[in-house]
CSV table of C-alpha atoms in Angstrom, one decimal:
chain,number,residue,atom,x,y,z
A,1255,UNK,CA,7.9,6.8,-8.0
A,1256,UNK,CA,8.2,3.7,-10.3
A,1257,UNK,CA,4.8,2.3,-11.5
A,1258,UNK,CA,5.5,-1.1,-10.0
A,1259,UNK,CA,6.3,0.1,-6.5
A,1260,UNK,CA,3.2,-1.3,-5.0
A,1261,UNK,CA,3.8,-4.7,-6.7
A,1262,UNK,CA,7.1,-4.9,-4.8
A,1263,UNK,CA,5.4,-6.9,-2.0
A,1264,UNK,CA,5.1,-10.1,-4.0
A,1265,UNK,CA,8.4,-9.5,-5.9
A,1266,UNK,CA,10.2,-9.1,-2.5
A,1267,UNK,CA,8.7,-12.3,-1.2
A,1268,UNK,CA,9.2,-14.3,-4.4
A,1269,UNK,CA,12.7,-13.1,-5.2
A,1270,UNK,CA,14.4,-11.7,-2.1
A,1271,UNK,CA,13.1,-14.5,0.2
A,1272,UNK,CA,13.9,-17.3,-2.2
A,1273,UNK,CA,17.3,-15.9,-3.1
A,1274,UNK,CA,18.4,-15.5,0.5
A,1275,UNK,CA,17.0,-18.9,1.5
A,1276,UNK,CA,19.4,-20.5,-0.9
A,1277,UNK,CA,22.2,-19.3,1.4
A,1278,UNK,CA,21.1,-21.4,4.3
A,1279,UNK,CA,22.6,-24.6,2.8
A,1280,UNK,CA,23.1,-25.8,-0.8
A,1281,UNK,CA,21.1,-24.1,-3.5
A,1282,UNK,CA,17.5,-25.3,-3.5
A,1283,UNK,CA,16.6,-28.2,-5.7
A,1284,UNK,CA,13.9,-27.7,-8.4
A,1285,UNK,CA,10.4,-27.6,-7.0
A,1286,UNK,CA,9.2,-31.2,-6.4
A,1287,UNK,CA,5.7,-32.3,-7.2
A,1288,UNK,CA,3.3,-31.0,-4.7
A,1289,UNK,CA,2.6,-33.5,-1.9
A,1290,UNK,CA,-1.0,-34.6,-1.4
A,1291,UNK,CA,-2.5,-32.3,1.2
A,1292,UNK,CA,-4.1,-33.7,4.3
A,1293,UNK,CA,-7.7,-34.6,3.4
A,1294,UNK,CA,-10.2,-31.9,4.1
A,1295,UNK,CA,-13.8,-33.2,4.3
A,1296,UNK,CA,-15.8,-32.1,1.3
A,1297,UNK,CA,-18.3,-29.3,2.1
A,1298,UNK,CA,-21.7,-29.0,0.5
A,1299,UNK,CA,-22.3,-26.0,-1.8
A,1300,UNK,CA,-25.4,-24.0,-1.8
A,1301,UNK,CA,-27.4,-23.9,-5.1
A,1302,UNK,CA,-25.7,-21.4,-7.5
A,1303,UNK,CA,-27.4,-18.0,-7.3
A,1304,UNK,CA,-29.1,-18.7,-3.9
A,1305,UNK,CA,-26.7,-16.7,-1.8
A,1306,UNK,CA,-25.7,-13.1,-1.3
A,1307,UNK,CA,-24.2,-10.7,-3.8
A,1308,UNK,CA,-20.5,-10.9,-2.7
A,1309,UNK,CA,-17.5,-8.7,-3.2
A,1310,UNK,CA,-14.0,-9.8,-2.0
A,1311,UNK,CA,-11.3,-7.2,-1.4
A,1312,UNK,CA,-7.8,-7.5,-0.2
A,1313,UNK,CA,-4.1,-8.3,-0.8
A,1314,UNK,CA,-2.1,-11.4,-1.6
A,1315,UNK,CA,-3.1,-13.2,1.6
A,1316,UNK,CA,-6.6,-13.3,0.1
A,1317,UNK,CA,-5.5,-13.6,-3.6
A,1318,UNK,CA,-3.4,-16.8,-3.0
A,1319,UNK,CA,-0.7,-16.0,-5.6
A,1320,UNK,CA,0.6,-18.9,-7.7
A,1321,UNK,CA,-2.1,-21.3,-6.5
A,1322,UNK,CA,-3.7,-22.9,-9.6
A,1323,UNK,CA,-5.4,-21.6,-11.6
A,1324,UNK,CA,-4.5,-18.0,-11.9
A,1325,UNK,CA,-7.2,-15.5,-12.8
A,1326,UNK,CA,-7.4,-12.3,-14.7
A,1327,UNK,CA,-5.9,-9.7,-14.4
A,1328,UNK,CA,-2.7,-11.7,-14.4
A,1329,UNK,CA,-0.8,-8.8,-12.7
A,1330,UNK,CA,-2.8,-9.4,-9.5
A,1331,UNK,CA,-1.4,-13.0,-9.1
A,1332,UNK,CA,-4.9,-14.1,-8.1
A,1333,UNK,CA,-6.1,-17.7,-7.9
A,1334,UNK,CA,-9.5,-19.0,-9.0
A,1335,UNK,CA,-9.3,-21.1,-5.9
A,1336,UNK,CA,-8.4,-18.4,-3.4
A,1337,UNK,CA,-10.5,-18.3,-0.2
A,1338,UNK,CA,-13.0,-15.8,-1.6
A,1339,UNK,CA,-13.7,-18.1,-4.6
A,1340,UNK,CA,-14.1,-21.1,-2.3
A,1341,UNK,CA,-16.5,-19.1,-0.1
A,1342,UNK,CA,-18.5,-17.8,-3.1
A,1343,UNK,CA,-19.0,-21.4,-4.3
A,1344,UNK,CA,-20.0,-22.7,-0.9
A,1345,UNK,CA,-22.6,-20.0,-0.3
A,1346,UNK,CA,-23.9,-20.0,-3.9
A,1347,UNK,CA,-23.3,-16.3,-4.3
A,1348,UNK,CA,-25.8,-14.6,-6.5
A,1349,UNK,CA,-23.0,-12.5,-7.9
A,1350,UNK,CA,-19.3,-12.6,-7.1
A,1351,UNK,CA,-16.6,-10.0,-7.7
A,1352,UNK,CA,-13.1,-11.1,-6.6
A,1353,UNK,CA,-11.1,-7.9,-6.9
A,1354,UNK,CA,-8.3,-9.0,-4.5
A,1355,UNK,CA,-4.8,-8.2,-5.8
A,1356,UNK,CA,-1.4,-9.1,-4.6
A,1357,UNK,CA,0.6,-6.2,-3.4
A,1358,UNK,CA,-2.5,-4.1,-2.5
A,1359,UNK,CA,-2.4,-1.5,0.2
A,1360,UNK,CA,-5.3,0.3,1.7
A,1361,UNK,CA,-5.2,3.2,-0.8
A,1362,UNK,CA,-5.5,0.7,-3.6
A,1363,UNK,CA,-8.7,-0.5,-2.2
A,1364,UNK,CA,-10.1,3.0,-1.7
A,1365,UNK,CA,-8.9,5.5,-4.2
A,1366,UNK,CA,-5.9,4.5,-6.3
A,1367,UNK,CA,-5.6,2.4,-9.5
A,1368,UNK,CA,-3.0,-0.1,-8.4
A,1369,UNK,CA,-0.1,-0.5,-10.8
A,1370,UNK,CA,0.7,-4.2,-11.7
A,1371,UNK,CA,2.9,-5.8,-14.3
A,1372,UNK,CA,-0.1,-6.3,-16.6
A,1373,UNK,CA,-1.3,-2.7,-16.1
A,1374,UNK,CA,-3.3,-0.7,-13.6
A,1375,UNK,CA,-6.4,-2.1,-11.9
A,1376,UNK,CA,-9.2,0.1,-10.6
A,1377,UNK,CA,-9.7,0.8,-6.9
A,1378,UNK,CA,-11.2,-2.3,-5.4
A,1379,UNK,CA,-14.0,-0.2,-3.8
A,1380,UNK,CA,-15.4,0.3,-7.3
A,1381,UNK,CA,-16.8,-3.2,-7.2
A,1382,UNK,CA,-19.0,-2.5,-4.2
A,1383,UNK,CA,-22.5,-1.3,-5.1
A,1384,UNK,CA,-25.6,-0.4,-3.1
A,1385,UNK,CA,-27.0,-3.9,-3.5
A,1386,UNK,CA,-23.8,-5.7,-2.4
A,1387,UNK,CA,-24.8,-8.0,0.5
A,1388,UNK,CA,-21.4,-9.4,1.7
A,1389,UNK,CA,-17.9,-8.0,1.6
A,1390,UNK,CA,-14.8,-9.7,2.9
A,1391,UNK,CA,-11.6,-7.7,3.3
A,1392,UNK,CA,-8.0,-8.8,4.0
A,1393,UNK,CA,-5.7,-5.8,4.3
A,1394,UNK,CA,-2.9,-4.3,6.3
A,1395,UNK,CA,0.0,-6.6,5.6
A,1396,UNK,CA,1.5,-4.5,2.9
A,1397,UNK,CA,0.7,-1.3,4.8
A,1398,UNK,CA,2.9,-2.4,7.6
A,1399,UNK,CA,5.5,-4.2,5.4
A,1400,UNK,CA,5.1,-7.8,6.5
A,1401,UNK,CA,7.3,-8.9,3.6
A,1402,UNK,CA,10.0,-6.5,5.0
A,1403,UNK,CA,9.8,-8.3,8.4
A,1404,UNK,CA,10.1,-11.7,6.7
A,1405,UNK,CA,13.1,-10.6,4.7
A,1406,UNK,CA,14.7,-9.0,7.8
A,1407,UNK,CA,14.0,-11.9,10.1
A,1408,UNK,CA,15.4,-14.5,7.8
A,1409,UNK,CA,18.7,-15.9,9.2
A,1410,UNK,CA,21.4,-18.2,8.0
A,1411,UNK,CA,22.8,-18.9,11.5
A,1412,UNK,CA,21.5,-19.1,15.1
A,1413,UNK,CA,24.4,-16.9,16.1
A,1414,UNK,CA,23.0,-13.9,14.1
A,1415,UNK,CA,21.4,-11.2,16.3
A,1416,UNK,CA,17.6,-11.3,16.3
A,1417,UNK,CA,15.8,-9.3,13.7
A,1418,UNK,CA,14.1,-7.1,16.3
A,1419,UNK,CA,17.4,-5.4,16.7
A,1420,UNK,CA,17.0,-4.2,13.1
A,1421,UNK,CA,13.4,-3.1,13.6
A,1422,UNK,CA,13.5,-1.6,17.1
A,1423,UNK,CA,15.5,1.6,17.9
A,1424,UNK,CA,15.5,3.5,21.2
A,1425,UNK,CA,12.6,1.4,22.4
A,1426,UNK,CA,10.4,2.2,19.4
A,1427,UNK,CA,9.3,-0.7,17.3
A,1428,UNK,CA,8.9,0.4,13.6
A,1429,UNK,CA,6.2,-2.2,12.9
A,1430,UNK,CA,4.1,-1.4,16.0
A,1431,UNK,CA,4.3,2.3,15.1
A,1432,UNK,CA,3.1,1.5,11.6
A,1433,UNK,CA,0.2,-0.6,12.8
A,1434,UNK,CA,-0.9,2.2,15.1
A,1435,UNK,CA,-0.6,4.8,12.4
A,1436,UNK,CA,-2.5,2.8,9.8
A,1437,UNK,CA,-5.4,1.9,11.9
A,1438,UNK,CA,-7.3,5.1,11.0
A,1439,UNK,CA,-7.0,4.2,7.3
A,1440,UNK,CA,-8.5,0.8,8.0
A,1441,UNK,CA,-11.4,2.4,9.8
A,1442,UNK,CA,-11.9,4.8,7.0
A,1443,UNK,CA,-11.9,1.9,4.5
A,1444,UNK,CA,-14.8,0.3,6.5
A,1445,UNK,CA,-16.7,3.6,6.5
A,1446,UNK,CA,-16.3,3.8,2.7
A,1447,UNK,CA,-17.6,0.3,2.2
A,1448,UNK,CA,-20.6,1.0,4.5
A,1449,UNK,CA,-21.3,4.2,2.6
A,1450,UNK,CA,-21.5,2.4,-0.7
A,1451,UNK,CA,-23.3,-0.7,0.6
A,1452,UNK,CA,-25.2,0.3,3.8
A,1453,UNK,CA,-26.9,-3.1,4.1
A,1454,UNK,CA,-23.9,-5.3,3.5
A,1455,UNK,CA,-22.4,-7.7,5.9
A,1456,UNK,CA,-18.7,-6.7,6.2
A,1457,UNK,CA,-16.1,-9.1,7.5
A,1458,UNK,CA,-12.4,-8.2,8.1
A,1459,UNK,CA,-10.4,-11.4,7.6
A,1460,UNK,CA,-7.2,-11.6,9.6
A,1461,UNK,CA,-3.8,-13.1,8.9
A,1462,UNK,CA,-2.9,-16.6,10.0
A,1463,UNK,CA,-0.4,-18.5,12.2
A,1464,UNK,CA,2.7,-18.3,10.0
A,1465,UNK,CA,5.2,-19.9,12.3
A,1466,UNK,CA,5.2,-21.6,15.7
A,1467,UNK,CA,7.0,-19.9,18.6
A,1468,UNK,CA,10.1,-22.1,18.5
A,1469,UNK,CA,10.5,-22.0,14.7
A,1470,UNK,CA,12.1,-24.9,13.0
A,1471,UNK,CA,15.6,-23.8,12.1
A,1472,UNK,CA,17.3,-24.9,9.8
A,1473,UNK,CA,14.3,-26.4,7.9
A,1474,UNK,CA,13.0,-22.8,7.7
A,1475,UNK,CA,15.6,-20.0,8.0
A,1476,UNK,CA,14.2,-18.2,11.1
A,1477,UNK,CA,15.5,-18.8,14.6
A,1478,UNK,CA,13.3,-19.1,17.6
A,1479,UNK,CA,13.6,-15.5,18.8
A,1480,UNK,CA,12.8,-14.2,15.3
A,1481,UNK,CA,10.0,-16.7,14.8
A,1482,UNK,CA,8.3,-15.4,18.0
A,1483,UNK,CA,8.9,-11.8,16.9
A,1484,UNK,CA,7.4,-12.2,13.4
A,1485,UNK,CA,4.3,-14.0,14.7
A,1486,UNK,CA,3.9,-11.4,17.4
A,1487,UNK,CA,3.7,-8.7,14.8
A,1488,UNK,CA,1.1,-10.6,12.9
A,1489,UNK,CA,-0.8,-11.1,16.1
A,1490,UNK,CA,-0.6,-7.4,16.8
A,1491,UNK,CA,-1.9,-6.5,13.3
A,1492,UNK,CA,-4.8,-8.9,13.8
A,1493,UNK,CA,-5.5,-7.4,17.2
A,1494,UNK,CA,-5.8,-4.0,15.7
A,1495,UNK,CA,-8.0,-5.1,12.9
A,1496,UNK,CA,-10.3,-6.8,15.4
A,1497,UNK,CA,-10.5,-3.4,17.3
A,1498,UNK,CA,-11.3,-1.6,14.1
A,1499,UNK,CA,-14.0,-4.1,13.3
A,1500,UNK,CA,-15.5,-3.7,16.8
A,1501,UNK,CA,-15.3,0.1,16.7
A,1502,UNK,CA,-17.0,0.2,13.3
A,1503,UNK,CA,-19.7,-2.3,14.0
A,1504,UNK,CA,-18.5,-4.9,11.5
A,1505,UNK,CA,-17.1,-8.4,12.0
A,1506,UNK,CA,-13.6,-9.9,12.3
A,1507,UNK,CA,-12.8,-13.4,11.3
A,1508,UNK,CA,-9.6,-14.8,13.0
A,1509,UNK,CA,-7.7,-17.3,10.8
A,1510,UNK,CA,-5.0,-18.0,13.3
A,1511,UNK,CA,-6.7,-20.9,15.2
A,1512,UNK,CA,-7.5,-22.5,11.9
A,1513,UNK,CA,-3.8,-22.4,10.8
A,1514,UNK,CA,-2.2,-23.6,14.1
A,1515,UNK,CA,-0.3,-26.8,13.3
A,1516,UNK,CA,-0.5,-25.9,9.6
A,1517,UNK,CA,2.2,-23.2,9.6
A,1518,UNK,CA,5.5,-23.1,7.6
A,1519,UNK,CA,7.1,-25.7,10.0
A,1520,UNK,CA,4.4,-28.3,9.5
A,1521,UNK,CA,5.0,-31.3,7.3
A,1522,UNK,CA,4.5,-30.4,3.6
A,1523,UNK,CA,1.3,-32.3,3.4
A,1524,UNK,CA,-0.1,-30.5,6.5
A,1525,UNK,CA,0.8,-27.0,5.6
A,1526,UNK,CA,-1.7,-24.2,4.9
A,1527,UNK,CA,1.0,-21.6,4.6
A,1528,UNK,CA,4.2,-22.3,2.5
A,1529,UNK,CA,7.6,-21.6,3.8
A,1530,UNK,CA,10.5,-19.5,2.4
A,1531,UNK,CA,11.0,-22.1,-0.3
A,1532,UNK,CA,7.5,-23.5,-1.2
A,1533,UNK,CA,7.0,-27.2,-1.9
A,1534,UNK,CA,3.5,-26.7,-3.2
A,1535,UNK,CA,2.3,-24.2,-5.8
A,1536,UNK,CA,2.1,-20.9,-3.8
A,1537,UNK,CA,4.1,-17.8,-3.1
A,1538,UNK,CA,6.6,-18.0,-0.2
A,1539,UNK,CA,4.9,-17.3,3.2
A,1540,UNK,CA,1.4,-17.3,1.6
A,1541,UNK,CA,-1.5,-19.7,1.7
A,1542,UNK,CA,-1.3,-22.8,-0.6
A,1543,UNK,CA,-4.3,-24.5,-2.1
A,1544,UNK,CA,-5.1,-26.4,1.0
A,1545,UNK,CA,-4.9,-23.3,3.1
A,1546,UNK,CA,-7.1,-21.3,0.8
A,1547,UNK,CA,-9.6,-24.2,0.8
A,1548,UNK,CA,-9.6,-24.4,4.6
A,1549,UNK,CA,-10.1,-20.7,5.0
A,1550,UNK,CA,-12.9,-20.5,2.5
A,1551,UNK,CA,-14.7,-23.4,4.0
A,1552,UNK,CA,-14.3,-22.0,7.6
A,1553,UNK,CA,-15.6,-18.7,6.4
A,1554,UNK,CA,-18.5,-20.3,4.7
A,1555,UNK,CA,-19.5,-22.1,7.9
A,1556,UNK,CA,-19.1,-18.8,9.8
A,1557,UNK,CA,-21.3,-16.9,7.3
A,1558,UNK,CA,-23.9,-19.6,7.3
A,1559,UNK,CA,-24.0,-19.6,11.1
A,1560,UNK,CA,-24.6,-15.8,11.1
A,1561,UNK,CA,-21.3,-15.0,12.8
């Protein structure tokens, strides 16, 4: 298996999605200067070093690929302003290890050195120690191939059959089957974290509201039926992660309410998640800078409130 197989997630989104989106109409124009995001009230930061020892684990939904500025290792396409970094600054983390990496699957968090274009990175669990006090985890999207859904659900015409016809056969939904099959791995991941840091507060952070039920074709190349299907699969994934958290006695933070009205169909200045052809620095169908900031601030408020 090729060394960069796991990194295909971001490659698929950055290349496949953008290439196909050019077929909707004329080829896309060069990326325009980013619009000014809707103002987010400034949030006070705790004194540096006054907060918990914090480790952030996860995939590109946490890492915020292409959001300035990009951090080391460059192969992880990780931003210094992703939601974990915002959270760490807000809570004044005594120590902070952001080991999120675009393309990560659960096995890359637990046991495997993840291949990236700049070389392998250690299993993310290595950053967790017995004195870690806070762990956030965003995982599952690559396990169930959310990028595959995005690529499959992209349409150039409303006359094209819905994407569910490509993903459901004989009444069996491939994505639902994958979510059910992977749930045990997510439970095992939580167990591994708790074994290494028994006293840590562990928060599973869910995936957001990517698209409104009716979509916004042709502004975004996904028709209403497909928009509803795609978000339903995200909701199903979040629901299973919530169940895993409850079963394992940890917490789940739902980012969907936060991103309602800030999805890919929102006005550019209101978006937290970029569309198939981003207008702000971010990967397609990933949080932009405003989205990462909003998530980090919301999580900081949640952490400070004790859940």
